[in-house]
Tab-separated table of N, CA, C and O in Angstrom:
chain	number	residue	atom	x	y	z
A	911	UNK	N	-28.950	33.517	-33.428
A	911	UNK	CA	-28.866	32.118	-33.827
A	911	UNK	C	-27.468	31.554	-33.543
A	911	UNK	O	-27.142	30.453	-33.099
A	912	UNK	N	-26.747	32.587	-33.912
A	912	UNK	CA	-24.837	31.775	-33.699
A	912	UNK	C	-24.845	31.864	-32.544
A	912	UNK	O	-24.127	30.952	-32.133
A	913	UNK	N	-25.371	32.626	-31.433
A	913	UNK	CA	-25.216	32.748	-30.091
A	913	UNK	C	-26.131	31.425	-29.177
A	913	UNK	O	-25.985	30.957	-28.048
A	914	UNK	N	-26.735	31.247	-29.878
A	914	UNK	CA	-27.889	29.675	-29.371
A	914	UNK	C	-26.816	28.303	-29.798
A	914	UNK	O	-26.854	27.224	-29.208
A	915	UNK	N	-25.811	28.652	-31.034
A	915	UNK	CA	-25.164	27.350	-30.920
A	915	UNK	C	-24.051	27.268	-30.341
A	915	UNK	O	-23.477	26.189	-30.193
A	916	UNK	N	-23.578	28.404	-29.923
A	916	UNK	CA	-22.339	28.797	-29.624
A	916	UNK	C	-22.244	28.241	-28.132
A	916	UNK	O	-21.267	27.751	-27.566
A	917	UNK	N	-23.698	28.483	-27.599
A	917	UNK	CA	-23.874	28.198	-25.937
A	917	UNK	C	-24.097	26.535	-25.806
A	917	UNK	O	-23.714	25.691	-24.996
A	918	UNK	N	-24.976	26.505	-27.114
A	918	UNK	CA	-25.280	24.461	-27.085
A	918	UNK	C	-23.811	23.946	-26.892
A	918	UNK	O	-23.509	23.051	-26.102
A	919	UNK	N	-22.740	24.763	-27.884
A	919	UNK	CA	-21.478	23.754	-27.869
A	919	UNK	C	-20.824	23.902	-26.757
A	919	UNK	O	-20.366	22.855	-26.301
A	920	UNK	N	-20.637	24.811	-26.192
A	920	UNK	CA	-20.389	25.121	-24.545
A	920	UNK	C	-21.057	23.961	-24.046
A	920	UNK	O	-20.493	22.867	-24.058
A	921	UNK	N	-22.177	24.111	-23.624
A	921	UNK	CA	-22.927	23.362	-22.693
A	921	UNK	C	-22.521	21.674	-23.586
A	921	UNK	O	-21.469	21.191	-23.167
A	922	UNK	N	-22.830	21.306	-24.067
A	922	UNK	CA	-22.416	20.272	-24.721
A	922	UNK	C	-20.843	19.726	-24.066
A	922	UNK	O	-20.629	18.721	-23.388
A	923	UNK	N	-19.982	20.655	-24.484
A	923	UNK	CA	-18.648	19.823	-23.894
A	923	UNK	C	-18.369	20.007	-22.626
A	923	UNK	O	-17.462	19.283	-22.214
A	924	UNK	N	-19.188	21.270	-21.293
A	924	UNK	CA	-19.409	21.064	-20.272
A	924	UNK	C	-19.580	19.244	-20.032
A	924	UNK	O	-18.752	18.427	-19.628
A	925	UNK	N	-21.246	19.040	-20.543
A	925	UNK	CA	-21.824	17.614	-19.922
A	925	UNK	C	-20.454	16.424	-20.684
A	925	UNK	O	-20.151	15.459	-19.981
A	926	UNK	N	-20.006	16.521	-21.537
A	926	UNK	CA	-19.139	15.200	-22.085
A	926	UNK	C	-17.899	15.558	-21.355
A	926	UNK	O	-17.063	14.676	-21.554
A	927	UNK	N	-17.412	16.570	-20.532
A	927	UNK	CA	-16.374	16.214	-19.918
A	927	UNK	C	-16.353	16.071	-18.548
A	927	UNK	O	-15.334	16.104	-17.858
A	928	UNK	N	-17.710	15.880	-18.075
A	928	UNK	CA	-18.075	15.644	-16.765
A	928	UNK	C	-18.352	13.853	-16.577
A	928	UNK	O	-19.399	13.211	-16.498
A	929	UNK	N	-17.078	13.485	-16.554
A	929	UNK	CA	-17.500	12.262	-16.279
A	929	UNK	C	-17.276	11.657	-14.582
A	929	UNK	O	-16.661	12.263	-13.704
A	930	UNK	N	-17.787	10.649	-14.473
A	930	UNK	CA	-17.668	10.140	-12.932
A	930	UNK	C	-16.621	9.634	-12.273
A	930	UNK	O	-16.462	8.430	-12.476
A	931	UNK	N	-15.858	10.136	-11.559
A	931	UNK	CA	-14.615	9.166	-10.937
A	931	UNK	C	-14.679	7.802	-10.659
A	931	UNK	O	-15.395	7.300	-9.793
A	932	UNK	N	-13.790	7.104	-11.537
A	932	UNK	CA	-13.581	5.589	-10.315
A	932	UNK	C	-13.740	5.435	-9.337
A	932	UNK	O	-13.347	6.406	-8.691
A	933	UNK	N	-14.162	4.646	-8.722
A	933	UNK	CA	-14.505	4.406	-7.480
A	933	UNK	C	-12.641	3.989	-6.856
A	933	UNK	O	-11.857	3.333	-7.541
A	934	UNK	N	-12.455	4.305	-6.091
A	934	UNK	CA	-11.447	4.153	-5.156
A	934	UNK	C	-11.477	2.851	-4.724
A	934	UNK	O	-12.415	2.576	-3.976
A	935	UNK	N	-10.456	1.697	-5.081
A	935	UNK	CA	-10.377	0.389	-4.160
A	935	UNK	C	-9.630	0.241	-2.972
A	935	UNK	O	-8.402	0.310	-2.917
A	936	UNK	N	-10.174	0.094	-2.292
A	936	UNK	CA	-9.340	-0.157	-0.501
A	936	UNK	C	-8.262	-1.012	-0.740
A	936	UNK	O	-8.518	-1.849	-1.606
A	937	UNK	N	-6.925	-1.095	-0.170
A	937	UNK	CA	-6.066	-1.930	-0.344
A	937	UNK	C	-5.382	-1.831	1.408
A	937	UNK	O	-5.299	-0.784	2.051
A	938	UNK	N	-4.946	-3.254	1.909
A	938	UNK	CA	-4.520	-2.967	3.386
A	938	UNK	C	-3.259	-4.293	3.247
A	938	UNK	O	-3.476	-5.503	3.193
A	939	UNK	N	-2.122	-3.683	3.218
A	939	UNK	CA	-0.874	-4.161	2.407
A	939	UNK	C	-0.311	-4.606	4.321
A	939	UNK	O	-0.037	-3.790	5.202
A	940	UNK	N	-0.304	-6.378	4.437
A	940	UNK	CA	0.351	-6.339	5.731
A	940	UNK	C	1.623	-7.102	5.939
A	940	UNK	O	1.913	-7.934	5.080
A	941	UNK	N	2.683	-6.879	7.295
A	941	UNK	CA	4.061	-7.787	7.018
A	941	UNK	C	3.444	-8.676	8.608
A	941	UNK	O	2.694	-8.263	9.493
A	942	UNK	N	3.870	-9.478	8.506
A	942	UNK	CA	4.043	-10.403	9.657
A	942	UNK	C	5.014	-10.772	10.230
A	942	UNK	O	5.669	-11.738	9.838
A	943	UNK	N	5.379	-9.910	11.532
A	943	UNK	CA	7.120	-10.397	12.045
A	943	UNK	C	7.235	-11.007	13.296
A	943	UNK	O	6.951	-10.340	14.291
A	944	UNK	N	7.577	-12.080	13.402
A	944	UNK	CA	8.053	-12.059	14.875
A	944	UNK	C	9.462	-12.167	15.242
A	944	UNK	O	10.127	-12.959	14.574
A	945	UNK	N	10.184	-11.366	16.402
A	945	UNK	CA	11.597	-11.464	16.296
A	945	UNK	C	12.151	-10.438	15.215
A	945	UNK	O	13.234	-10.011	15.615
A	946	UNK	N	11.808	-9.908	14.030
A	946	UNK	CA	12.186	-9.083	13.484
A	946	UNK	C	12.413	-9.879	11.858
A	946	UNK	O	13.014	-9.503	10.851
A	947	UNK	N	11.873	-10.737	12.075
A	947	UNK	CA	11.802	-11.796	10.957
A	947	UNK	C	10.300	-12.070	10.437
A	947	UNK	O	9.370	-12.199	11.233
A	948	UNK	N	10.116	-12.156	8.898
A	948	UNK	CA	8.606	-12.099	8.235
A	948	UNK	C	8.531	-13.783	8.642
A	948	UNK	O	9.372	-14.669	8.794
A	949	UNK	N	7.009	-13.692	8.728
A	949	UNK	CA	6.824	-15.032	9.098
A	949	UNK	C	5.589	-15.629	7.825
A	949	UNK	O	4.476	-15.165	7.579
A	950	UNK	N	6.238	-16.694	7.254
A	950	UNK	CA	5.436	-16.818	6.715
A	950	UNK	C	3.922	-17.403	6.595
A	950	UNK	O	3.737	-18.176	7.535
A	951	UNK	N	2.709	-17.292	5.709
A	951	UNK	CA	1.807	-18.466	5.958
A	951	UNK	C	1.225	-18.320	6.779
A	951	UNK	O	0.488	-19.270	7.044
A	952	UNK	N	1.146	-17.066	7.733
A	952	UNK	CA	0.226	-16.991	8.385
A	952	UNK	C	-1.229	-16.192	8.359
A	952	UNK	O	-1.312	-15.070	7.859
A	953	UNK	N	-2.003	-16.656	8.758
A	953	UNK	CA	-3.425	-16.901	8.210
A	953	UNK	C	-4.003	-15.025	9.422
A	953	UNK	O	-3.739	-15.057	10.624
A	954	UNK	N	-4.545	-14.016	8.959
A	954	UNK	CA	-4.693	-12.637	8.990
A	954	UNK	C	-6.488	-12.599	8.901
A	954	UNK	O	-7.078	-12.638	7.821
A	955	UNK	N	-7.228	-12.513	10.313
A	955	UNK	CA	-8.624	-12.730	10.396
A	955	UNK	C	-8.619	-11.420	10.460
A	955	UNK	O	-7.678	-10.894	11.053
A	956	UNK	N	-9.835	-10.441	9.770
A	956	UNK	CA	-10.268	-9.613	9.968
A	956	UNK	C	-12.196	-9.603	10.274
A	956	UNK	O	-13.172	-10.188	9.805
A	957	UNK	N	-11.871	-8.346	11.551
A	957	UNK	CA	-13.296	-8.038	11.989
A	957	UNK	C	-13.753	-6.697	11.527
A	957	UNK	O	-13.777	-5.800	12.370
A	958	UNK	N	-14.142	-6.419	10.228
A	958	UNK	CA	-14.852	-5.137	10.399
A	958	UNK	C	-15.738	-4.429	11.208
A	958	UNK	O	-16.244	-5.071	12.128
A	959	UNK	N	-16.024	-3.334	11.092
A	959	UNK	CA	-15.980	-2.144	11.807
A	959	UNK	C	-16.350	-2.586	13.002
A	959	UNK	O	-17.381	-3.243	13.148
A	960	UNK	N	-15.683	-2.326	13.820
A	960	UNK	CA	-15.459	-2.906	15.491
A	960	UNK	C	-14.372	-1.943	16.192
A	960	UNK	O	-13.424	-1.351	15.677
A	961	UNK	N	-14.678	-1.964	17.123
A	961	UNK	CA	-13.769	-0.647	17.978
A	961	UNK	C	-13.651	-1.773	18.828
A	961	UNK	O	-12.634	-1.374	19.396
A	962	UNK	N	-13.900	-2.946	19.408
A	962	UNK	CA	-13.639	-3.762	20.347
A	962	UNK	C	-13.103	-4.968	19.924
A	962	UNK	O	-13.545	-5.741	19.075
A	963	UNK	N	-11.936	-5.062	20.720
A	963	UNK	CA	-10.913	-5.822	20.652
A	963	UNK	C	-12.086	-7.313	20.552
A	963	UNK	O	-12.981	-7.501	21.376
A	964	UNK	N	-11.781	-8.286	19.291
A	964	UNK	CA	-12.445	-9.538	19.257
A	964	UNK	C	-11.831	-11.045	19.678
A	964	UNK	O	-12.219	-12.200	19.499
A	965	UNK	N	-10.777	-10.484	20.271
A	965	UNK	CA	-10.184	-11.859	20.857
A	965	UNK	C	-8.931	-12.698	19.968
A	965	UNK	O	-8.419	-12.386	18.893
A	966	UNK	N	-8.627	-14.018	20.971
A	966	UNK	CA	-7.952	-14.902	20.057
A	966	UNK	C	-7.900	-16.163	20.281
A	966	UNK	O	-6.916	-16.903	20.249
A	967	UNK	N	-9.260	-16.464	20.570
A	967	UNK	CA	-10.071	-17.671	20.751
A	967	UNK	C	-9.928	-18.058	19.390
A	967	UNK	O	-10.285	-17.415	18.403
A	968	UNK	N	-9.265	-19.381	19.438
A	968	UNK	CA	-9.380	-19.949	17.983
A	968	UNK	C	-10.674	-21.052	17.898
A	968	UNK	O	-10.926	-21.648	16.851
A	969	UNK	N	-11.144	-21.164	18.645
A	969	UNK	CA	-12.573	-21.541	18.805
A	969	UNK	C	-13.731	-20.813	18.449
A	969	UNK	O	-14.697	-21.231	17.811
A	970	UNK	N	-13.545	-19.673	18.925
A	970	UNK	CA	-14.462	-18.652	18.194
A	970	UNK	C	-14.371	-17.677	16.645
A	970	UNK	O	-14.733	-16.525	16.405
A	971	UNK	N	-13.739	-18.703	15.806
A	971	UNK	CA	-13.378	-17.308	14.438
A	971	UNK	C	-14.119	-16.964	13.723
A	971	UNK	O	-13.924	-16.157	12.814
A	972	UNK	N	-15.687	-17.821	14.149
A	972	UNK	CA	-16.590	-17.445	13.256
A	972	UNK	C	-16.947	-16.113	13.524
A	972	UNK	O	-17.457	-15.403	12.657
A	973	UNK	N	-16.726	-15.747	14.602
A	973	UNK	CA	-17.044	-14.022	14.503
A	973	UNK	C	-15.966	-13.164	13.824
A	973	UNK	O	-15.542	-12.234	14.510
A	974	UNK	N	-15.336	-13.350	12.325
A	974	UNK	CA	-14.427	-12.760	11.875
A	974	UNK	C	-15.344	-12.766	10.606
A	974	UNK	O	-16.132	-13.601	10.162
A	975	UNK	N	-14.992	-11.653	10.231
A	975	UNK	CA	-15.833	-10.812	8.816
A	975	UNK	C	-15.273	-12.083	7.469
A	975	UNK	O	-16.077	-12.712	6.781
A	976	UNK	N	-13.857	-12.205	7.370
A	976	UNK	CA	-13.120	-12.082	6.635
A	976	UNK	C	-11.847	-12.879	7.051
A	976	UNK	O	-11.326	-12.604	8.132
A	977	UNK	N	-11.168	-14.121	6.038
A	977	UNK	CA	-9.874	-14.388	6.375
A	977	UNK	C	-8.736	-14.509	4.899
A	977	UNK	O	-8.977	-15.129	3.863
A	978	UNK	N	-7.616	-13.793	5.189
A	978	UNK	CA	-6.518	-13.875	4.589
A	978	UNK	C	-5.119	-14.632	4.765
A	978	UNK	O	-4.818	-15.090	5.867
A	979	UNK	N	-4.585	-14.710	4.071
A	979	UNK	CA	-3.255	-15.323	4.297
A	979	UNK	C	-1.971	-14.761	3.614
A	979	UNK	O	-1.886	-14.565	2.402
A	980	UNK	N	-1.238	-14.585	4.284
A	980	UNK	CA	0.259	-14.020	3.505
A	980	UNK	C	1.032	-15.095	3.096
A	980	UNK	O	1.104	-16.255	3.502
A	981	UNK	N	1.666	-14.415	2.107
A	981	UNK	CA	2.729	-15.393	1.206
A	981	UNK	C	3.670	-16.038	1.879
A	981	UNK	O	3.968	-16.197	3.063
A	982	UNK	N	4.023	-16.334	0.962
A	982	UNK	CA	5.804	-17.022	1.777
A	982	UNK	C	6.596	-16.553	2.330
A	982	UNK	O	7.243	-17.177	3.171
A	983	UNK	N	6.815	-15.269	2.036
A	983	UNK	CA	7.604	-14.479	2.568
A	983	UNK	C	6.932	-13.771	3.292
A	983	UNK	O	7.405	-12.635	3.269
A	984	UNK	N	5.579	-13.880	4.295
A	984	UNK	CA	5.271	-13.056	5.216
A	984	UNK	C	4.230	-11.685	4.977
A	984	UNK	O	3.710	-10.858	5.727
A	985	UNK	N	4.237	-11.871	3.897
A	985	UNK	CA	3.408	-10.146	3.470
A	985	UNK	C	2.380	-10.595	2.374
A	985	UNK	O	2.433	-11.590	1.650
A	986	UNK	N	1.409	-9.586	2.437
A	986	UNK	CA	0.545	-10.084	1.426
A	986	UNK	C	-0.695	-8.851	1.738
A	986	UNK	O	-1.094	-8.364	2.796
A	987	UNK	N	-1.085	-8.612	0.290
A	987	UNK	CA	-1.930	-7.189	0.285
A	987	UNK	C	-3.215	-7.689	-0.498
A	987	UNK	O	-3.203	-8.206	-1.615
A	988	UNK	N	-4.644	-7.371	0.518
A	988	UNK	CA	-5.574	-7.914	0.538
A	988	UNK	C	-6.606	-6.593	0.051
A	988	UNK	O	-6.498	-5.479	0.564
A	989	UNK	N	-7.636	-6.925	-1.043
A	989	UNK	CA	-7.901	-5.259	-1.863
A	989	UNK	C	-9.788	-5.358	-1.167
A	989	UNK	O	-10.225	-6.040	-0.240
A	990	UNK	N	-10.388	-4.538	-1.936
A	990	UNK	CA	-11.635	-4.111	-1.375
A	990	UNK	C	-12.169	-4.583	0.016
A	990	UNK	O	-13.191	-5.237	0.222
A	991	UNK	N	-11.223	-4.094	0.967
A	991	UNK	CA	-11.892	-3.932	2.295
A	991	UNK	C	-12.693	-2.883	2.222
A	991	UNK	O	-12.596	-1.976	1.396
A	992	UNK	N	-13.750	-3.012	3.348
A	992	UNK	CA	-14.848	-2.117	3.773
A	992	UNK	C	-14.101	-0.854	4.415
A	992	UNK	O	-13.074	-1.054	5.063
A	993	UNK	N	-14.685	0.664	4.218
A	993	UNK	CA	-14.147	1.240	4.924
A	993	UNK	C	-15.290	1.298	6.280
A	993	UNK	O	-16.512	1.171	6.365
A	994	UNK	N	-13.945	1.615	7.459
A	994	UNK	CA	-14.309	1.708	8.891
A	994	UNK	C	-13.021	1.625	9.670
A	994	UNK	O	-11.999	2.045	9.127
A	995	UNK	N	-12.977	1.227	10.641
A	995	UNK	CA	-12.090	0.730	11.864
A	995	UNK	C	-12.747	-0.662	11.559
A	995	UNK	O	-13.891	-1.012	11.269
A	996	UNK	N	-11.427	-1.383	11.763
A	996	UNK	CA	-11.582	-3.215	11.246
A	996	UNK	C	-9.751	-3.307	12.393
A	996	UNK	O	-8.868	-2.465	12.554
A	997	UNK	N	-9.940	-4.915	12.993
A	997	UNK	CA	-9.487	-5.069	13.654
A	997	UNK	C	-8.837	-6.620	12.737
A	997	UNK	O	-9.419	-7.360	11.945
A	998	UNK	N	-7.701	-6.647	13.168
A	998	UNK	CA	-6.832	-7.803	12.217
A	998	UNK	C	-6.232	-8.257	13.204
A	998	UNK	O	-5.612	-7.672	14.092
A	999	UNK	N	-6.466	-9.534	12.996
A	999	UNK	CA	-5.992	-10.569	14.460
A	999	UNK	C	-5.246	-11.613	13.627
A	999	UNK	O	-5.932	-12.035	12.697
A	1000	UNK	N	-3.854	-12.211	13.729
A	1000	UNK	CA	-3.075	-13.262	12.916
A	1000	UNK	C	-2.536	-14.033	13.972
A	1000	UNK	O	-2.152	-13.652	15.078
A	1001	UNK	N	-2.566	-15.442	13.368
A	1001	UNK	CA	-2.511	-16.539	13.978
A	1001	UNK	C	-1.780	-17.520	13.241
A	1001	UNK	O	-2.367	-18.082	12.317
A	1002	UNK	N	-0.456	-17.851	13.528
A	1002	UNK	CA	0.364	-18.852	12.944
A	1002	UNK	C	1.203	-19.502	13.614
A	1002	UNK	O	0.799	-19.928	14.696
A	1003	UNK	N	2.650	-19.802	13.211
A	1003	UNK	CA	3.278	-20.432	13.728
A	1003	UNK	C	4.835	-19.857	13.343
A	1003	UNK	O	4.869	-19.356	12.219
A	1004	UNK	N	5.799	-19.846	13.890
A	1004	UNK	CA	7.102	-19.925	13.739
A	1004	UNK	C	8.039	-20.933	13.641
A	1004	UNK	O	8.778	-21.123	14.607
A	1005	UNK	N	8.136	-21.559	12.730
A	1005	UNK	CA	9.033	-22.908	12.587
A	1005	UNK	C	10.286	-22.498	12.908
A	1005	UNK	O	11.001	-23.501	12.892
A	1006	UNK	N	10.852	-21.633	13.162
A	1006	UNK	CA	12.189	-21.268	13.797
A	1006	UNK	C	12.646	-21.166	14.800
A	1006	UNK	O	13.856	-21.305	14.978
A	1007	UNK	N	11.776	-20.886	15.773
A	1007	UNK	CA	11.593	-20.871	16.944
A	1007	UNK	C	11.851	-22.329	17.942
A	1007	UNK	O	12.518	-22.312	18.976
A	1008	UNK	N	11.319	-23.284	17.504
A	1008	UNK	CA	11.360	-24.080	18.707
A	1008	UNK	C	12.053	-25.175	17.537
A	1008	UNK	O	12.600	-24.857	16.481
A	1009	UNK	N	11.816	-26.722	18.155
A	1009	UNK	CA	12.247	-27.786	17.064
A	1009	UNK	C	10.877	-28.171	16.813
A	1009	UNK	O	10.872	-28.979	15.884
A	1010	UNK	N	9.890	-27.974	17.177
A	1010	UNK	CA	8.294	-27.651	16.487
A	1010	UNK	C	7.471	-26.719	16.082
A	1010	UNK	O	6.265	-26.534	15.920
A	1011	UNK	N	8.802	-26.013	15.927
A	1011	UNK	CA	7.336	-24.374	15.929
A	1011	UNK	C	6.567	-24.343	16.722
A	1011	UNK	O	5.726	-25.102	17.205
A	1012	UNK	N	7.168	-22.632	16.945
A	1012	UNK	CA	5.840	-22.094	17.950
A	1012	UNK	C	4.350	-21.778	17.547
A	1012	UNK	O	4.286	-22.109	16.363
A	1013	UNK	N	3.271	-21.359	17.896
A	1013	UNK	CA	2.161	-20.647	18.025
A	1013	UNK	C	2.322	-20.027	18.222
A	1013	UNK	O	2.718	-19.704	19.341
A	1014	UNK	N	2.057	-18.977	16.814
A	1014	UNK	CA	2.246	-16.750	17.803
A	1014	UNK	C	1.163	-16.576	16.852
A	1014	UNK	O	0.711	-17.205	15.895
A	1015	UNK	N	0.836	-15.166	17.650
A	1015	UNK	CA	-0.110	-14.042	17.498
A	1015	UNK	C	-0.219	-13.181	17.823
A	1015	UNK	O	0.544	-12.879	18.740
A	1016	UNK	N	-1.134	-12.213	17.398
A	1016	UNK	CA	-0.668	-10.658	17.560
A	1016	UNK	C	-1.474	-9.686	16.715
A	1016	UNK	O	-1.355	-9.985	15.527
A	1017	UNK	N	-2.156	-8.760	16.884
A	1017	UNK	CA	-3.638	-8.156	15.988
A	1017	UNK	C	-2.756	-6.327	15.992
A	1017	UNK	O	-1.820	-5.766	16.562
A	1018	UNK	N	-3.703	-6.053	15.069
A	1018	UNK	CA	-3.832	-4.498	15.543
A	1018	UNK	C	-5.187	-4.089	14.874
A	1018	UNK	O	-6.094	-4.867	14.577
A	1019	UNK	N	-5.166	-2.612	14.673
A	1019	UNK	CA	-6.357	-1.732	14.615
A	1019	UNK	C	-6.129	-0.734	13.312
A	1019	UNK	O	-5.315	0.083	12.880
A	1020	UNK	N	-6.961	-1.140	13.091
A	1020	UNK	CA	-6.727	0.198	11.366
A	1020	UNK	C	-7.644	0.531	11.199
A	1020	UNK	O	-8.635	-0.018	11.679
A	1021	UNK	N	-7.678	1.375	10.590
A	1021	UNK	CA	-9.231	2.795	10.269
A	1021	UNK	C	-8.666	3.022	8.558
A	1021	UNK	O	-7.532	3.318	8.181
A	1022	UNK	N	-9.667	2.813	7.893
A	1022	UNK	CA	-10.106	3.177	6.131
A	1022	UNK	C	-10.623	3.976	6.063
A	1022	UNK	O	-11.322	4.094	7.069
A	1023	UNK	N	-10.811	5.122	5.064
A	1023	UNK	CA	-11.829	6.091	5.419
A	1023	UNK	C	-11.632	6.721	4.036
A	1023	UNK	O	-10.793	6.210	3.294
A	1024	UNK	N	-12.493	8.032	3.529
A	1024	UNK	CA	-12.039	8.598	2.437
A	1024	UNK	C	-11.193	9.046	1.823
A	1024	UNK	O	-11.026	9.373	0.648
A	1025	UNK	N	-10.320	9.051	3.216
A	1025	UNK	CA	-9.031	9.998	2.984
A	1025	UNK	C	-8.013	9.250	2.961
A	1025	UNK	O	-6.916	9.743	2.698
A	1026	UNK	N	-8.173	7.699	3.270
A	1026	UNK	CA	-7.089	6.985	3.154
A	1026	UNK	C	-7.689	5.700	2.924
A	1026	UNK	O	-8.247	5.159	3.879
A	1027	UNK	N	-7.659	5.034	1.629
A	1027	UNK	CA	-8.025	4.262	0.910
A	1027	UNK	C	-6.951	3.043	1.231
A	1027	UNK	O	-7.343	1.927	1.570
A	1028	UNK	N	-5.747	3.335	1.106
A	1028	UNK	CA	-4.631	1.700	1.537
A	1028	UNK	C	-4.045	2.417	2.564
A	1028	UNK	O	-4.121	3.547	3.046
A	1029	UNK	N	-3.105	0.829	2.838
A	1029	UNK	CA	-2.678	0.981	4.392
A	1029	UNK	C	-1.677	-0.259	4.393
A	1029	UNK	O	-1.957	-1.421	4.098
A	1030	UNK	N	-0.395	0.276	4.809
A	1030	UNK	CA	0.556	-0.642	4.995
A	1030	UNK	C	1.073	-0.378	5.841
A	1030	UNK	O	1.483	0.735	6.172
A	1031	UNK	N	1.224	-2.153	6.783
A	1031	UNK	CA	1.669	-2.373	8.266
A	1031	UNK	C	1.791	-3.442	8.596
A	1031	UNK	O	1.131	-4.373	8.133
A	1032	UNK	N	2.652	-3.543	9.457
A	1032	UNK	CA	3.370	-4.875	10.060
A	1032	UNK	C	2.157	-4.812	11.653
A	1032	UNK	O	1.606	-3.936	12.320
A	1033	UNK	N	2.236	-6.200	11.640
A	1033	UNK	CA	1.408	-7.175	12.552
A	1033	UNK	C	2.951	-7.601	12.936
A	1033	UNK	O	3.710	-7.969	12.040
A	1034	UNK	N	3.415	-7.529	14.410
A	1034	UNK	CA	4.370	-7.795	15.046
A	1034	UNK	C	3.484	-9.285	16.176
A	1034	UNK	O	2.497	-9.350	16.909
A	1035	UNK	N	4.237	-9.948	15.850
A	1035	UNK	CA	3.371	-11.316	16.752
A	1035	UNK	C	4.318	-12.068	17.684
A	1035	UNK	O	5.532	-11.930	17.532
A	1036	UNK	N	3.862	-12.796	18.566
A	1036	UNK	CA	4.496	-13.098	20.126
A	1036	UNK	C	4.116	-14.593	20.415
A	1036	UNK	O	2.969	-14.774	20.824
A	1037	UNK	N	4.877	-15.622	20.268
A	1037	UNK	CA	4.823	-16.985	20.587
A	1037	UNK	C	3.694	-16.904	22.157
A	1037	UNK	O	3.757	-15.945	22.926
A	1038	UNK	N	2.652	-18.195	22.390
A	1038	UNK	CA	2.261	-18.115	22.972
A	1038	UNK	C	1.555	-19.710	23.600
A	1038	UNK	O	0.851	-19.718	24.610
């Protein structure tokens, strides 16, 4: 009989300390530079899972999953992305640059996955 409760209380605090992990939130933390300077305000389209480069037709952005924008100072960290390979294409301007500001842009390629949940990186962008 002590051996039947002895095993219930075992088994018992087995199941109550088996609880479920949090789910992991994606976080993809980005800087925006051009010249070596954060740029601010500029607007960060993302295409999930895509291995092919989606362009920078600003005519076409409806084929973008997703749009963000960085702060004032150029950076800005955007949370529950999908995991995959997702392609980030940014499109702004440089008011420093000209006596109207330029138009720059400039994308890259990032991969989310189980093993790497956030991701921080500079988007280096090129007047155009």
């Amino acid at each position: 009989m002590i051996r039947n409760h002895f095993t219930f209380l075992i088994l018992l605090a087995l199941v109550a300390s088996c609880r479920p992990e949090p789910a992991a939130t994606t976080q993809v933390c980005i800087d925006i530079k051009h010249h070596e300077e954060l740029i601010p305000n500029t607007k960060v389209y993302f295409k999930y899972n895509d291995t092919i480069f989606p362009g920078y037709d600003l005519n076409k952005l409806d084929i973008f999953d997703a749009v963000f924008q960085v702060d004032e100072n150029g950076q800005g960290c955007f949370k529950n992305i999908p995991l995959g390979n997702h392609w980030l294409v940014a499109h702004g301007r440089d008011e420093k640059w000209t006596a109207d500001g330029a138009p720059i842009r400039g994308s890259i390629r990032i991969s989310l996955d189980v093993n790497r949940y956030s991701l921080d990186s500079t988007i280096y962008v090129n007047e155009y």
